mmCIF file of C-alpha atoms and ligand atoms in Angstrom:
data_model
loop_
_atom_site.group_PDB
_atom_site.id
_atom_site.type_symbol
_atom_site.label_atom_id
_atom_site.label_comp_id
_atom_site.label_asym_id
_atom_site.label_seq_id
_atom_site.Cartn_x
_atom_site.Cartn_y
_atom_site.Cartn_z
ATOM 1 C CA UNK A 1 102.885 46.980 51.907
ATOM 2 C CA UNK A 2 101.204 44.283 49.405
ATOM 3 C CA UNK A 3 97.668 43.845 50.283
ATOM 4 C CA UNK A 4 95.221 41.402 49.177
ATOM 5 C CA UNK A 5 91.351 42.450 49.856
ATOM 6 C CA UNK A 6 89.027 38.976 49.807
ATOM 7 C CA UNK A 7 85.392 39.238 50.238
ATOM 8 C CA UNK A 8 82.424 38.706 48.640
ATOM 9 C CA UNK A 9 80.720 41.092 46.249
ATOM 10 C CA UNK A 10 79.602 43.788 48.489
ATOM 11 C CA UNK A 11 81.470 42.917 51.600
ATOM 12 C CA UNK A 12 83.234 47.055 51.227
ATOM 13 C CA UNK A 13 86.149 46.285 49.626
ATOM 14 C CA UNK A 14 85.908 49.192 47.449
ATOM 15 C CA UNK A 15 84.890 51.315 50.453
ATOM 16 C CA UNK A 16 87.740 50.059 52.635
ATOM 17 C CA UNK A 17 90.515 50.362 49.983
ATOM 18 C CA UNK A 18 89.790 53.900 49.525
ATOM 19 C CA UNK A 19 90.431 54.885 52.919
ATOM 20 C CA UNK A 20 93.832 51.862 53.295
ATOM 21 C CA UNK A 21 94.876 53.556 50.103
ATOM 22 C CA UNK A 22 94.888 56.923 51.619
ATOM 23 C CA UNK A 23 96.094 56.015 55.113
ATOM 24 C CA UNK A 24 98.714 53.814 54.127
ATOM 25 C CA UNK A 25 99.721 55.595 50.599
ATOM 26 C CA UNK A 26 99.807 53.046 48.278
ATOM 27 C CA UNK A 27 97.679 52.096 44.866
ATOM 28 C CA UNK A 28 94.259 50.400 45.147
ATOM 29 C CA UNK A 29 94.334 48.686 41.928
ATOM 30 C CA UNK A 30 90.443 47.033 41.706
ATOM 31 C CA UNK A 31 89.939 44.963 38.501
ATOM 32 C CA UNK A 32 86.503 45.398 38.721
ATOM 33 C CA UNK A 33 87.492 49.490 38.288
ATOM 34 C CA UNK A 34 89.865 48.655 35.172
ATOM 35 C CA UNK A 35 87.361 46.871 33.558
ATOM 36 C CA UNK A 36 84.557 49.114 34.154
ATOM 37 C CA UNK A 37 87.051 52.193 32.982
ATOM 38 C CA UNK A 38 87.802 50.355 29.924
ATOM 39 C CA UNK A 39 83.847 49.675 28.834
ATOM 40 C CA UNK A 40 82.949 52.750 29.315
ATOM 41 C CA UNK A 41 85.977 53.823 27.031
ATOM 42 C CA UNK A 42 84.397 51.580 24.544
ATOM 43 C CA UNK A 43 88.172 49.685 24.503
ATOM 44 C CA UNK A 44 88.981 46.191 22.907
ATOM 45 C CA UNK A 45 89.569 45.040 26.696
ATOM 46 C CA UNK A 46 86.538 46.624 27.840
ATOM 47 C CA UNK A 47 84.257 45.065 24.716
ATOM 48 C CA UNK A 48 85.238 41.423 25.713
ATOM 49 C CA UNK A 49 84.931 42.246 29.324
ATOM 50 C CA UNK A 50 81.488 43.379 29.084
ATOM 51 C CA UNK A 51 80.189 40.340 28.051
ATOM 52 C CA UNK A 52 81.129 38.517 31.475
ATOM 53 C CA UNK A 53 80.534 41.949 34.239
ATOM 54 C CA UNK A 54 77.147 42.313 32.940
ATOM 55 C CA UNK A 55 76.026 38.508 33.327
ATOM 56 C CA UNK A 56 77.703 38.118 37.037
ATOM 57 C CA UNK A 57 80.221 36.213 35.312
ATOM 58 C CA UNK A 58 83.652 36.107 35.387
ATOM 59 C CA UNK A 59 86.412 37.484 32.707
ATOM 60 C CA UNK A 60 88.915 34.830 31.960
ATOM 61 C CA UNK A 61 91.721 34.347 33.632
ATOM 62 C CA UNK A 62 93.971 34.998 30.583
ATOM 63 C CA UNK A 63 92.556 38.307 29.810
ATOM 64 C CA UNK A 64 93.143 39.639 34.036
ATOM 65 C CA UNK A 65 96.268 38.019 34.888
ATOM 66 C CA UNK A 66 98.212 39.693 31.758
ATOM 67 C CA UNK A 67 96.112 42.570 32.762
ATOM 68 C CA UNK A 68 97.132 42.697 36.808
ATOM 69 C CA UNK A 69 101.022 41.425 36.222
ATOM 70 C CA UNK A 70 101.159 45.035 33.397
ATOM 71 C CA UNK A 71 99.758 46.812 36.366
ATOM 72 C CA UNK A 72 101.754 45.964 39.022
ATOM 73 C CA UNK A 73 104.867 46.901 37.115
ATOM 74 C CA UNK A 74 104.066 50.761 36.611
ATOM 75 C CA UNK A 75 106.061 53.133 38.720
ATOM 76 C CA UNK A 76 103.462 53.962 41.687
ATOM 77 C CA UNK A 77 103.604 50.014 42.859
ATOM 78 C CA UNK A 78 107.281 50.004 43.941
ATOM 79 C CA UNK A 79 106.126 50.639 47.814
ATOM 80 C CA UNK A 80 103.251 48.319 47.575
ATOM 81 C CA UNK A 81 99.565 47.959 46.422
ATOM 82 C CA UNK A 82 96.084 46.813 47.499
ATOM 83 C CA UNK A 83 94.632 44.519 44.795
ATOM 84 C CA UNK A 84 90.740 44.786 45.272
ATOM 85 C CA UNK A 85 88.729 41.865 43.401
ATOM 86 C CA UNK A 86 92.121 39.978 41.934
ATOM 87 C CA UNK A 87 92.344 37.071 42.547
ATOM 88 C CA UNK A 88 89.381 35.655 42.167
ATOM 89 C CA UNK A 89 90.300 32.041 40.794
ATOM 90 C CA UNK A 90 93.113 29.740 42.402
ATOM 91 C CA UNK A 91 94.720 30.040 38.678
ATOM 92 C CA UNK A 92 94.425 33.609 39.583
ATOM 93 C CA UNK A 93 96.244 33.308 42.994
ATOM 94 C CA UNK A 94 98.813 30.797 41.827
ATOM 95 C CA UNK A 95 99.759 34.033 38.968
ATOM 96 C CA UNK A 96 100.044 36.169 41.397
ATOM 97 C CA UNK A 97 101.985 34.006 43.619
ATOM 98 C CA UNK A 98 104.652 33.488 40.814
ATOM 99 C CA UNK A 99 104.747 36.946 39.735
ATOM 100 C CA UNK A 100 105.687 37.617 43.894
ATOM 101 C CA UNK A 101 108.261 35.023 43.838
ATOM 102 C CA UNK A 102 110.121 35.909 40.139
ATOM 103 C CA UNK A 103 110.643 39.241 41.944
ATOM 104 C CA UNK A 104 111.722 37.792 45.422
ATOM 105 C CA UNK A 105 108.792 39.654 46.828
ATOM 106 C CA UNK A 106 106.214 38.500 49.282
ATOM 107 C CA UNK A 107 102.401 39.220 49.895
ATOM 108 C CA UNK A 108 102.134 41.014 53.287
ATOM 109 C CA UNK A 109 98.546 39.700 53.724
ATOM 110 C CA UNK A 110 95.411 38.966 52.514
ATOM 111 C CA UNK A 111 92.706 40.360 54.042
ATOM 112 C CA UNK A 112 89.076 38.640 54.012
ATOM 113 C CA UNK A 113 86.249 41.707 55.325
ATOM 114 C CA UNK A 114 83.838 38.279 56.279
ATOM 115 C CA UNK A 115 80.100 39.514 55.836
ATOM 116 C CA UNK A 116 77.144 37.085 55.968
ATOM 117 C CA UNK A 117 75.174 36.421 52.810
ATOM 118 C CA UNK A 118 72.039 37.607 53.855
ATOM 119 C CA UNK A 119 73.791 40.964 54.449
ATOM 120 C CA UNK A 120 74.617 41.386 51.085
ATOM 121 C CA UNK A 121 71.725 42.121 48.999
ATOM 122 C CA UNK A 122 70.624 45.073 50.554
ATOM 123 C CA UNK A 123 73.790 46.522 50.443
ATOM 124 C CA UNK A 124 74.366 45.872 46.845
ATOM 125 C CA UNK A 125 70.757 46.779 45.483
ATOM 126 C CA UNK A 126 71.437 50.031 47.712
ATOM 127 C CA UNK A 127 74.912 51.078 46.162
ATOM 128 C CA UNK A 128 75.525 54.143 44.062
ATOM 129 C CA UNK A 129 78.591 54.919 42.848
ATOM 130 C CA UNK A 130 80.472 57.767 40.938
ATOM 131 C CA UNK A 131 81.391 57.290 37.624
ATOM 132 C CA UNK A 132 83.742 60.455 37.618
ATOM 133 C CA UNK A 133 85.878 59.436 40.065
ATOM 134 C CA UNK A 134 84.503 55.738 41.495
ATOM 135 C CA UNK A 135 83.594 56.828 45.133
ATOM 136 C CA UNK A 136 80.601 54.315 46.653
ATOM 137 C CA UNK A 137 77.292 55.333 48.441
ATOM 138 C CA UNK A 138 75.016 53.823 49.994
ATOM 139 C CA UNK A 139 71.006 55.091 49.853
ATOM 140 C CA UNK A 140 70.899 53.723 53.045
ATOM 141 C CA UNK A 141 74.636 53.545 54.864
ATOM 142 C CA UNK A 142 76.505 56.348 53.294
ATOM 143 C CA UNK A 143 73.952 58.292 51.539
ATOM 144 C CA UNK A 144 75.767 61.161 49.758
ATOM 145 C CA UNK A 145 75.705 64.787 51.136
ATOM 146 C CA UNK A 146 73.312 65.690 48.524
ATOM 147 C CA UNK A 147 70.727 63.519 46.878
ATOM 148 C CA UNK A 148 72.200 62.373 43.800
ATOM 149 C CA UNK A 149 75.492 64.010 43.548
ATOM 150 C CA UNK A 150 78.938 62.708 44.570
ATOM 151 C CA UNK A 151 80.285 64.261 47.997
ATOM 152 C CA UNK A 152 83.928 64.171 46.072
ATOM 153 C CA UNK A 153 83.754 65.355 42.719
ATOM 154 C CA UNK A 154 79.675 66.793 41.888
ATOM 155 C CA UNK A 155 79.136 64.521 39.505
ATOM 156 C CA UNK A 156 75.802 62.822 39.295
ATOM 157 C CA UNK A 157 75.915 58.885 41.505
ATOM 158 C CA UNK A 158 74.229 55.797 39.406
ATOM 159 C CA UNK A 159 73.733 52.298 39.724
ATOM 160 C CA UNK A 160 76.364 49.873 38.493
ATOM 161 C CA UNK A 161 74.002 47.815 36.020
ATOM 162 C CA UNK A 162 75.337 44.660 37.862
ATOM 163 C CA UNK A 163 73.658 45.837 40.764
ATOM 164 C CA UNK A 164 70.365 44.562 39.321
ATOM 165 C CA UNK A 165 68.764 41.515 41.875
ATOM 166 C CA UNK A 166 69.274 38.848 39.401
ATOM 167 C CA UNK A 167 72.804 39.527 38.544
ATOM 168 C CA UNK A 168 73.784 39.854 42.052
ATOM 169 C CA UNK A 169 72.605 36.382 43.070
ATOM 170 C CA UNK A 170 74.445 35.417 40.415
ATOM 171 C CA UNK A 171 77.736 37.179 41.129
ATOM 172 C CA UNK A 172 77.321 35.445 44.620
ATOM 173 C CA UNK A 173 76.857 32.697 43.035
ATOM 174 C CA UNK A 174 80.368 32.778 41.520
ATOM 175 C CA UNK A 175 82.041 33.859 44.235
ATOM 176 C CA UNK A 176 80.656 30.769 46.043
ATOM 177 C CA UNK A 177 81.780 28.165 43.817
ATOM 178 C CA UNK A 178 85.455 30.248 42.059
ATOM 179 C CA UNK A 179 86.463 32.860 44.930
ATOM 180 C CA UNK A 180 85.686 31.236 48.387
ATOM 181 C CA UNK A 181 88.324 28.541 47.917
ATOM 182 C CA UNK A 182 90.990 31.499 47.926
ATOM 183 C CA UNK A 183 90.742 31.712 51.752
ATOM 184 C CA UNK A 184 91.704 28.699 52.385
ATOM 185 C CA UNK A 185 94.216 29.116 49.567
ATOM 186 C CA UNK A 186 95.828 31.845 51.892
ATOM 187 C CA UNK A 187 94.817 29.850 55.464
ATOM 188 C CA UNK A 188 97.459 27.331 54.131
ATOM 189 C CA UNK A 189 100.218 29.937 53.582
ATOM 190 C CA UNK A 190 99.618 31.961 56.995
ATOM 191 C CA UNK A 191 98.920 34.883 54.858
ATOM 192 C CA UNK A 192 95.414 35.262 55.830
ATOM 193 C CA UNK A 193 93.596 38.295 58.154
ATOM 194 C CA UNK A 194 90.060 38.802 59.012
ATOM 195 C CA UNK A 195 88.019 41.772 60.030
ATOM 196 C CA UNK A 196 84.311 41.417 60.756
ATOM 197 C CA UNK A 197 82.354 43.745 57.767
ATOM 198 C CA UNK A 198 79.367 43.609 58.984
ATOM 199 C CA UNK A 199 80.509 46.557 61.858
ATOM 200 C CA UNK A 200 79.784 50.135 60.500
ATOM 201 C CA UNK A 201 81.881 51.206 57.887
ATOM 202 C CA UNK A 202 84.527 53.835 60.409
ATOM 203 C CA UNK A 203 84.733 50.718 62.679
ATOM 204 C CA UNK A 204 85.667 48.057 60.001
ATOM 205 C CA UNK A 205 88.090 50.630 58.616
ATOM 206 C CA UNK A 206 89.836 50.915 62.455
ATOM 207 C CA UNK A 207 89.549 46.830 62.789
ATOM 208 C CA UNK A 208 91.618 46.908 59.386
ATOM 209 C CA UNK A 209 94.171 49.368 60.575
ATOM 210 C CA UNK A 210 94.820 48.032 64.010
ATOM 211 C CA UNK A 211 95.718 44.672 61.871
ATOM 212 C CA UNK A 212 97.977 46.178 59.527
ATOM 213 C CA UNK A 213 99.915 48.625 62.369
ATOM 214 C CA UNK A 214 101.143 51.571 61.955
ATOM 215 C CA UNK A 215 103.980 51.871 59.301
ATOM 216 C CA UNK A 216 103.862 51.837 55.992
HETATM 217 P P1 AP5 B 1 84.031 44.108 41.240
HETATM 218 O O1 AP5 B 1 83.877 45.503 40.824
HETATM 219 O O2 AP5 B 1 85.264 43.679 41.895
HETATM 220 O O3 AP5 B 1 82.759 43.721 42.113
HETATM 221 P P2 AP5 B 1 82.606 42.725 43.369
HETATM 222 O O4 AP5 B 1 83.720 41.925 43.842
HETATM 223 O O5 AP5 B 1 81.397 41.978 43.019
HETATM 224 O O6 AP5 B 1 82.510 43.626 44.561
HETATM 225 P P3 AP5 B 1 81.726 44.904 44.668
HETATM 226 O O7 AP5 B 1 82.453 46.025 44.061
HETATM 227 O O8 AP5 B 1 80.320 44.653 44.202
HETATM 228 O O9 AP5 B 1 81.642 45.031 46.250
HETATM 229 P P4 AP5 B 1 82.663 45.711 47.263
HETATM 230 O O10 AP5 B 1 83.140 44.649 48.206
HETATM 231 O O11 AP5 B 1 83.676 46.544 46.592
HETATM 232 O O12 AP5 B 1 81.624 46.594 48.068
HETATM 233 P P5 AP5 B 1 81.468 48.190 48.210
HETATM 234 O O13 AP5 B 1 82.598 48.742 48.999
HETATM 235 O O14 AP5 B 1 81.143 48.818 46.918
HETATM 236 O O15 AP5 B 1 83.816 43.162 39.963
HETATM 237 C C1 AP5 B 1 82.775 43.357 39.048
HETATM 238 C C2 AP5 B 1 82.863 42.352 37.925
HETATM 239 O O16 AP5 B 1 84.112 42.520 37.210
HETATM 240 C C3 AP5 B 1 82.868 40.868 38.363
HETATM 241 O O17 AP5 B 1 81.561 40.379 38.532
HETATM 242 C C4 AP5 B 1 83.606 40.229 37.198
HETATM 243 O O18 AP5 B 1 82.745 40.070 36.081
HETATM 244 C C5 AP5 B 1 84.651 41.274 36.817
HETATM 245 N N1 AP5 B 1 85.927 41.045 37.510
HETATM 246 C C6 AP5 B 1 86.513 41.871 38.434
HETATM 247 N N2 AP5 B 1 87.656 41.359 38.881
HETATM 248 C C7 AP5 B 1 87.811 40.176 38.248
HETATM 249 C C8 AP5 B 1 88.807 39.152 38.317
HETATM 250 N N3 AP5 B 1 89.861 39.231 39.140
HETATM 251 N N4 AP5 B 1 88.652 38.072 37.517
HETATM 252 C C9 AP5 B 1 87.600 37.961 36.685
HETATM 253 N N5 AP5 B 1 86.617 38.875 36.584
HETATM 254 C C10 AP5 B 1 86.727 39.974 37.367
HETATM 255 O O19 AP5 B 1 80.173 48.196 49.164
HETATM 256 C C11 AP5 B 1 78.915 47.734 48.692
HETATM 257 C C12 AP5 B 1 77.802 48.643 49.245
HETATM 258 O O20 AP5 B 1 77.698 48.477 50.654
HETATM 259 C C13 AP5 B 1 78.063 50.139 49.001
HETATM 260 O O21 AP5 B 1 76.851 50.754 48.722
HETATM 261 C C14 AP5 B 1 78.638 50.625 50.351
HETATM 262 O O22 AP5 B 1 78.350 51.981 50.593
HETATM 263 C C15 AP5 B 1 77.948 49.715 51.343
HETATM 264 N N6 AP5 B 1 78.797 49.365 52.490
HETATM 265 C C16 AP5 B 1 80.130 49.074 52.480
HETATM 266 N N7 AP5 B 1 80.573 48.791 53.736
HETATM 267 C C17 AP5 B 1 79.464 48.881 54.532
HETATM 268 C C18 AP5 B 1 79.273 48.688 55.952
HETATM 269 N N8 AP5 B 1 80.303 48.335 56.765
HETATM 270 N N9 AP5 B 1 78.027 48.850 56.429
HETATM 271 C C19 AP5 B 1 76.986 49.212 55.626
HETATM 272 N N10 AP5 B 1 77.113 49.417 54.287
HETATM 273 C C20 AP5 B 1 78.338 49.251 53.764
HETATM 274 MG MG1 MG B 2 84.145 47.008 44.553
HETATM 275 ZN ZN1 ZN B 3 82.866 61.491 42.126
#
């Protein structure tokens, strides 16, 4: 299965994949993940990157797409994937679309979790996530078991330094005017699926799953 996740920044893709990953055993491959791996490695990739995450801005096309296309050719993506945060530009989607097609594959869907902007500051300002091993709290909606420390691996939760107030109007912002035009992008090709996000986060997870059935 080849699944696209669409939302906007703090709709719970992240949250979602995690369990669609698990359920349906295939890869969640998040860009936003790669990136942040690769500046905290202190990595060429991750040096340029930085520059972008930590305004709200994008990282150029050039430098994801190559990034994406190596990633989707390793081993664990011969059963499928769940791309979480690519694409986010039509140039983006268009890639994508041509890497599918030079490999007489298809996208199964893409899958918009539609949340209302004024939903998504709180949830954003509230998120904590693990740097260990990238699971994502909420103070609020999915507090961790103990104050502070990830329920998966121990290790102490933070907050992604995008997840300051300014940056996030910004990053919503972006998504407005570069990632928004993606769903009609996928309206026109009959690829596109919607599940309401602004449910409680077991609920959206069983809105996704009754969508995508039951095999894998
Ligand atoms: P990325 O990491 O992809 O961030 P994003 O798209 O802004 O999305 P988020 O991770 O903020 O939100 P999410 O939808 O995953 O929400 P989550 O599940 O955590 O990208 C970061 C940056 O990297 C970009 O700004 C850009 O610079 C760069 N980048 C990445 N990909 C790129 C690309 N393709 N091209 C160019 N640049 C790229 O949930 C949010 C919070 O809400 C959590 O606290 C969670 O617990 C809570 N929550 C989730 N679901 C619910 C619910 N149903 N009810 C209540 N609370 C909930
Ligand atoms: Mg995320
Ligand atoms: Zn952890």
């Amino acid at each position: 299965m080849k699944i696209v996740l669409l939302g906007p920044p703090g709709a719970g893709k992240g949250t979602q994949a995690k369990s669609i990953s698990n359920r349906y055993s295939i890869p969640h491959i998040s860009t936003g993940d790669i990136f942040r791996k690769n500046i905290s490695e202190n990595t060429p990739l991750g040096i340029e990157a930085k520059k972008y995450i930590d305004n709200g801005q994008l990282v150029p096309d050039e430098v994801t797409i190559d990034m994406v296309k190596d990633r989707l050719q390793h081993d664990d993506c011969k059963n499928g994937y769940l791309l979480d945060g690519f694409p986010r530009t039509v140039h983006q989607a268009e890639a994508l679309q041509e890497f599918l097609q030079g490999r007489g594959e298809n996208l199964d869907t893409a899958l918009l979790i539609e949340v209302p902007m004024d939903f998504i500051l709180e949830r954003m300002t509230g998120r904590r996530v693990c740097p260990s091993c990238g699971a994502s709290y909420h103070v609020k909606f999915n507090p961790t078991k103990i104050q502070g420390k990830c329920d998966v691996c121990g290790s102490d939760v933070i907050q992604r330094k995008d997840d300051g107030e300014e940056t996030v109007k910004e990053r919503l912002d972006v998504y407005q005017r570069q990632t928004q035009p993606l769903i009609d992008f996928y309206k026109d090709k009959n690829q596109l699926s919607v599940v309401d996000g602004t449910k409680a986060i077991n609920e959206v997870f069983e809105s996704i799953c009754s969508l995508l059935g039951s095999d894998n």
